[in-house]
Short mmCIF file of N, CA and C in Angstrom, two decimals:
data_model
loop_
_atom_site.label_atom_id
_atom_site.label_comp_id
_atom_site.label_asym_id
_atom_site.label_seq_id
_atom_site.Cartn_x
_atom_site.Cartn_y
_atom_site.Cartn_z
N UNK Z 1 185.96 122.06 101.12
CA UNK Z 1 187.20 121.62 101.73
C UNK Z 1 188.16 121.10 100.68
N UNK Z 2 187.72 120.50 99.47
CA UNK Z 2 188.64 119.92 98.63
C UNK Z 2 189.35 120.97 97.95
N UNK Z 3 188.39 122.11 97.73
CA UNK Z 3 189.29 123.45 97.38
C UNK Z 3 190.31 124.10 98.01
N UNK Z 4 190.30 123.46 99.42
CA UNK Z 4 191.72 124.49 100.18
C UNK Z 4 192.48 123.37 99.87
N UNK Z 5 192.25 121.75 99.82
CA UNK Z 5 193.17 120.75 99.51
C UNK Z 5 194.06 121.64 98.26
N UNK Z 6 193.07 121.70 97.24
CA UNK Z 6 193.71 121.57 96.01
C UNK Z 6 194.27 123.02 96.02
N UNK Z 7 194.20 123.73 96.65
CA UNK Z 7 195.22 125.10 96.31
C UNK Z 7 196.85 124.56 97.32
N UNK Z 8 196.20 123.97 98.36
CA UNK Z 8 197.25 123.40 99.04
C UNK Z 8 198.19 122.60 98.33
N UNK Z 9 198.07 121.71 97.44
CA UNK Z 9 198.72 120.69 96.96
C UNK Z 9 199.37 121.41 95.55
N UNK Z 10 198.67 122.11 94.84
CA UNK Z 10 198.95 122.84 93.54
C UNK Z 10 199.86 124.23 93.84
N UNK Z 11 199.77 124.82 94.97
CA UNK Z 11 200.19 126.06 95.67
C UNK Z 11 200.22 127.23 95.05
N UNK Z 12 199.20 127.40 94.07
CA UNK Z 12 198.44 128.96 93.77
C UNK Z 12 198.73 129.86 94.31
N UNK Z 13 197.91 130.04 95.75
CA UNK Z 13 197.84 130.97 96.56
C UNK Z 13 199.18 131.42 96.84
N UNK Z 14 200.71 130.13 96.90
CA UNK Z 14 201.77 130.66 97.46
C UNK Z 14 202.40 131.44 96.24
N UNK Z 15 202.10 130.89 95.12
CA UNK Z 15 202.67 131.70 93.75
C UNK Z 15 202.25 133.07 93.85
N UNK Z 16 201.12 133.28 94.29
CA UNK Z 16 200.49 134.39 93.79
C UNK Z 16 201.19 135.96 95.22
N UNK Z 17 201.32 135.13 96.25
CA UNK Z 17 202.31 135.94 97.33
C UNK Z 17 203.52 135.97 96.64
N UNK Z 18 204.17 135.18 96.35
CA UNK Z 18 205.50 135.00 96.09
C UNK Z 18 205.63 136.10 94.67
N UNK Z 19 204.62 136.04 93.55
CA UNK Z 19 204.90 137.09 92.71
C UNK Z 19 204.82 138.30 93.37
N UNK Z 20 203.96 138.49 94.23
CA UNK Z 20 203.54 139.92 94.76
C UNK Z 20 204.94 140.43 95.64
N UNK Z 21 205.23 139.95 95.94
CA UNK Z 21 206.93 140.13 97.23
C UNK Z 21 207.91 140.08 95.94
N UNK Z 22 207.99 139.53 94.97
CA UNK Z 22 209.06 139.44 93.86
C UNK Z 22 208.81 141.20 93.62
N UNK Z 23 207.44 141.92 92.95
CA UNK Z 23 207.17 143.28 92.81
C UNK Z 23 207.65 144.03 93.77
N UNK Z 24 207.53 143.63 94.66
CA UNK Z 24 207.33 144.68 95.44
C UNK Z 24 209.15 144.94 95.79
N UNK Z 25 209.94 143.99 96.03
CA UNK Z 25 211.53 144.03 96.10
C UNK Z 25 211.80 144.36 94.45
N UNK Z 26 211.46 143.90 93.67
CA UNK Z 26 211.97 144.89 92.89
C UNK Z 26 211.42 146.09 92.37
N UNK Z 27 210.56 146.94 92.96
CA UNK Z 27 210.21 148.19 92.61
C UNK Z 27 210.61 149.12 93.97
N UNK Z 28 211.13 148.35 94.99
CA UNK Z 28 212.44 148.65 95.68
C UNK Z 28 213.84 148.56 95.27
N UNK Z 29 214.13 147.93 94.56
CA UNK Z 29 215.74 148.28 93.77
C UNK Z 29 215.05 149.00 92.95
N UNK Z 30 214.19 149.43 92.12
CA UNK Z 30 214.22 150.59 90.75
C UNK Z 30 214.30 152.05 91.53
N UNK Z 31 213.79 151.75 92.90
CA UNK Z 31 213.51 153.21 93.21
C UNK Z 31 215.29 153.44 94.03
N UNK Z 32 216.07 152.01 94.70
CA UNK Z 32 216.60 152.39 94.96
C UNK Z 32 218.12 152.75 93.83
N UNK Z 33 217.81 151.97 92.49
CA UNK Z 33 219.35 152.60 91.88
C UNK Z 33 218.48 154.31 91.13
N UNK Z 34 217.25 154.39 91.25
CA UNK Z 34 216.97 155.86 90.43
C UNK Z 34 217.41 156.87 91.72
N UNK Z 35 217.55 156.53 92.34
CA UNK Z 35 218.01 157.62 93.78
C UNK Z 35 219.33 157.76 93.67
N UNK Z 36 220.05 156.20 93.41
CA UNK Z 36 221.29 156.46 93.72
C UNK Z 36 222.06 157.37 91.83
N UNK Z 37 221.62 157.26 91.00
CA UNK Z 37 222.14 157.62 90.05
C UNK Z 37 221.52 159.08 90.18
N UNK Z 38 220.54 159.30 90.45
CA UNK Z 38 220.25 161.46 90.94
C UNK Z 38 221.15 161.47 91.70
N UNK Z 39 221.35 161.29 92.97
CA UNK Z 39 222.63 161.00 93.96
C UNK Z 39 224.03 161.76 92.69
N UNK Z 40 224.09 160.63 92.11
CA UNK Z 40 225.51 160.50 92.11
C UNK Z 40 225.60 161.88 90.59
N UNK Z 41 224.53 162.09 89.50
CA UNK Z 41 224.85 163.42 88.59
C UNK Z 41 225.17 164.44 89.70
N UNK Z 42 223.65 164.68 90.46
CA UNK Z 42 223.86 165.96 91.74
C UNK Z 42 225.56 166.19 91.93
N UNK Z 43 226.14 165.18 92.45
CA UNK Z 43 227.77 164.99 93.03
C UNK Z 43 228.20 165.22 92.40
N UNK Z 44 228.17 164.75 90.70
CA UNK Z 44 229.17 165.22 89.54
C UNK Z 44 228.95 166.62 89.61
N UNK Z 45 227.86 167.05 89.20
CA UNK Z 45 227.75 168.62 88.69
C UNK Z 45 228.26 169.55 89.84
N UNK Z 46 227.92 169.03 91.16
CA UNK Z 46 228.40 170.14 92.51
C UNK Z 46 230.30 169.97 92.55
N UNK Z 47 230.56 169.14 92.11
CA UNK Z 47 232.24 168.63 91.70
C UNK Z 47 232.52 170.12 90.89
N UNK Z 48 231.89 169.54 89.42
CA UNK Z 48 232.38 170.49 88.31
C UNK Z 48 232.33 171.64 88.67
N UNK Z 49 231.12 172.73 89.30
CA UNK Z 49 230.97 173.59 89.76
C UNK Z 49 231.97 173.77 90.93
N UNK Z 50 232.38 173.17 91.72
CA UNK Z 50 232.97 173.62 92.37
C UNK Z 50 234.40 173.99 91.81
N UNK Z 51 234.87 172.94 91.27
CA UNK Z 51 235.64 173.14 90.65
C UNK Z 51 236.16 174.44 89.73
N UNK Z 52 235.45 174.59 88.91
CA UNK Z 52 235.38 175.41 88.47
C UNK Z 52 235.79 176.83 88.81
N UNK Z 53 234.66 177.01 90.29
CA UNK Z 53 234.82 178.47 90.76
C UNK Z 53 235.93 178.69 91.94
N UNK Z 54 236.76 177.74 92.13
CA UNK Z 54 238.08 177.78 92.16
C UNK Z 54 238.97 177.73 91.26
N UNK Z 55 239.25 177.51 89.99
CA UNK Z 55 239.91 177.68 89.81
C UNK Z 55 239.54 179.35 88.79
N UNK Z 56 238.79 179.68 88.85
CA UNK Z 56 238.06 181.61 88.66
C UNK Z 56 239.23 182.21 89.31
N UNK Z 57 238.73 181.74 91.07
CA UNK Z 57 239.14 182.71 92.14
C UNK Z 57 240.61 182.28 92.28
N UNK Z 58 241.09 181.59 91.72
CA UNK Z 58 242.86 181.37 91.85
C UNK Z 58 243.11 182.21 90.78
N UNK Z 59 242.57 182.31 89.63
CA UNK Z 59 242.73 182.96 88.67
C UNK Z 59 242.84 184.14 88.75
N UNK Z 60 242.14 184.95 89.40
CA UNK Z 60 241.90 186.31 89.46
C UNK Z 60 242.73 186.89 91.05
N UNK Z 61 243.19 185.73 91.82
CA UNK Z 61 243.91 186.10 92.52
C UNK Z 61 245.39 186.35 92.46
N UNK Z 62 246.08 185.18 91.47
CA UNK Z 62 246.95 185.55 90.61
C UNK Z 62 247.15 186.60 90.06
N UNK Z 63 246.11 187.27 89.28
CA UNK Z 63 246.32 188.19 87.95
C UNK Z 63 246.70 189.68 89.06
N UNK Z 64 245.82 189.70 90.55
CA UNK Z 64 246.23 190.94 91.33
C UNK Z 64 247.07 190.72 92.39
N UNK Z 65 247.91 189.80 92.42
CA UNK Z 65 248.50 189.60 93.31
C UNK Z 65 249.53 190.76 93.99
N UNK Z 66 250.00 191.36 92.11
CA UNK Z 66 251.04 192.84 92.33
C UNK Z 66 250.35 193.70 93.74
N UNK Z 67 249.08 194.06 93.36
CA UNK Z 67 248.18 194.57 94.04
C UNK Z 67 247.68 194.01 95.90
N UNK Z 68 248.23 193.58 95.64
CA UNK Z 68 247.56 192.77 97.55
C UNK Z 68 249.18 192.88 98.44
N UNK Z 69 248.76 193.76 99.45
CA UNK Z 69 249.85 193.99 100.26
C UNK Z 69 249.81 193.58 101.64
N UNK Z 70 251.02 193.03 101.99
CA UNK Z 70 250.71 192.67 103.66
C UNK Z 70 251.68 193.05 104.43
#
């Protein structure tokens, strides 16, 4: 009995939760900024690409425009 006193009074046991919940929230923010930064290259590169293959197809719509009749 003096042993649950003395974890009671010293609070071990609550340190030892309290580190474990500290891990565990932050290996919830690592996973959540590594998501959000894949997230956000994915968005850049589908940008650039898009980008890109518009301004191709403006390009080449220009160059035949002589050519396109309505």
């Amino acid at each position: 009995m003096s042993e649950q006193n003395d974890i009671l009074t010293t609070g071990e046991k609550k340190l030892e939760r309290s580190k474990v919940m500290e891990q565990k929230v932050y290996n919830t923010m690592k996973l959540a900024g590594a998501t959000n930064i894949a997230i956000g290259v994915i968005s850049l590169v589908v940008g650039i690409v898009t980008g890109i293959l518009l301004i191709v197809t403006g390009g080449r719509l220009m160059a035949r425009k002589s050519k396109i009749l309505f």
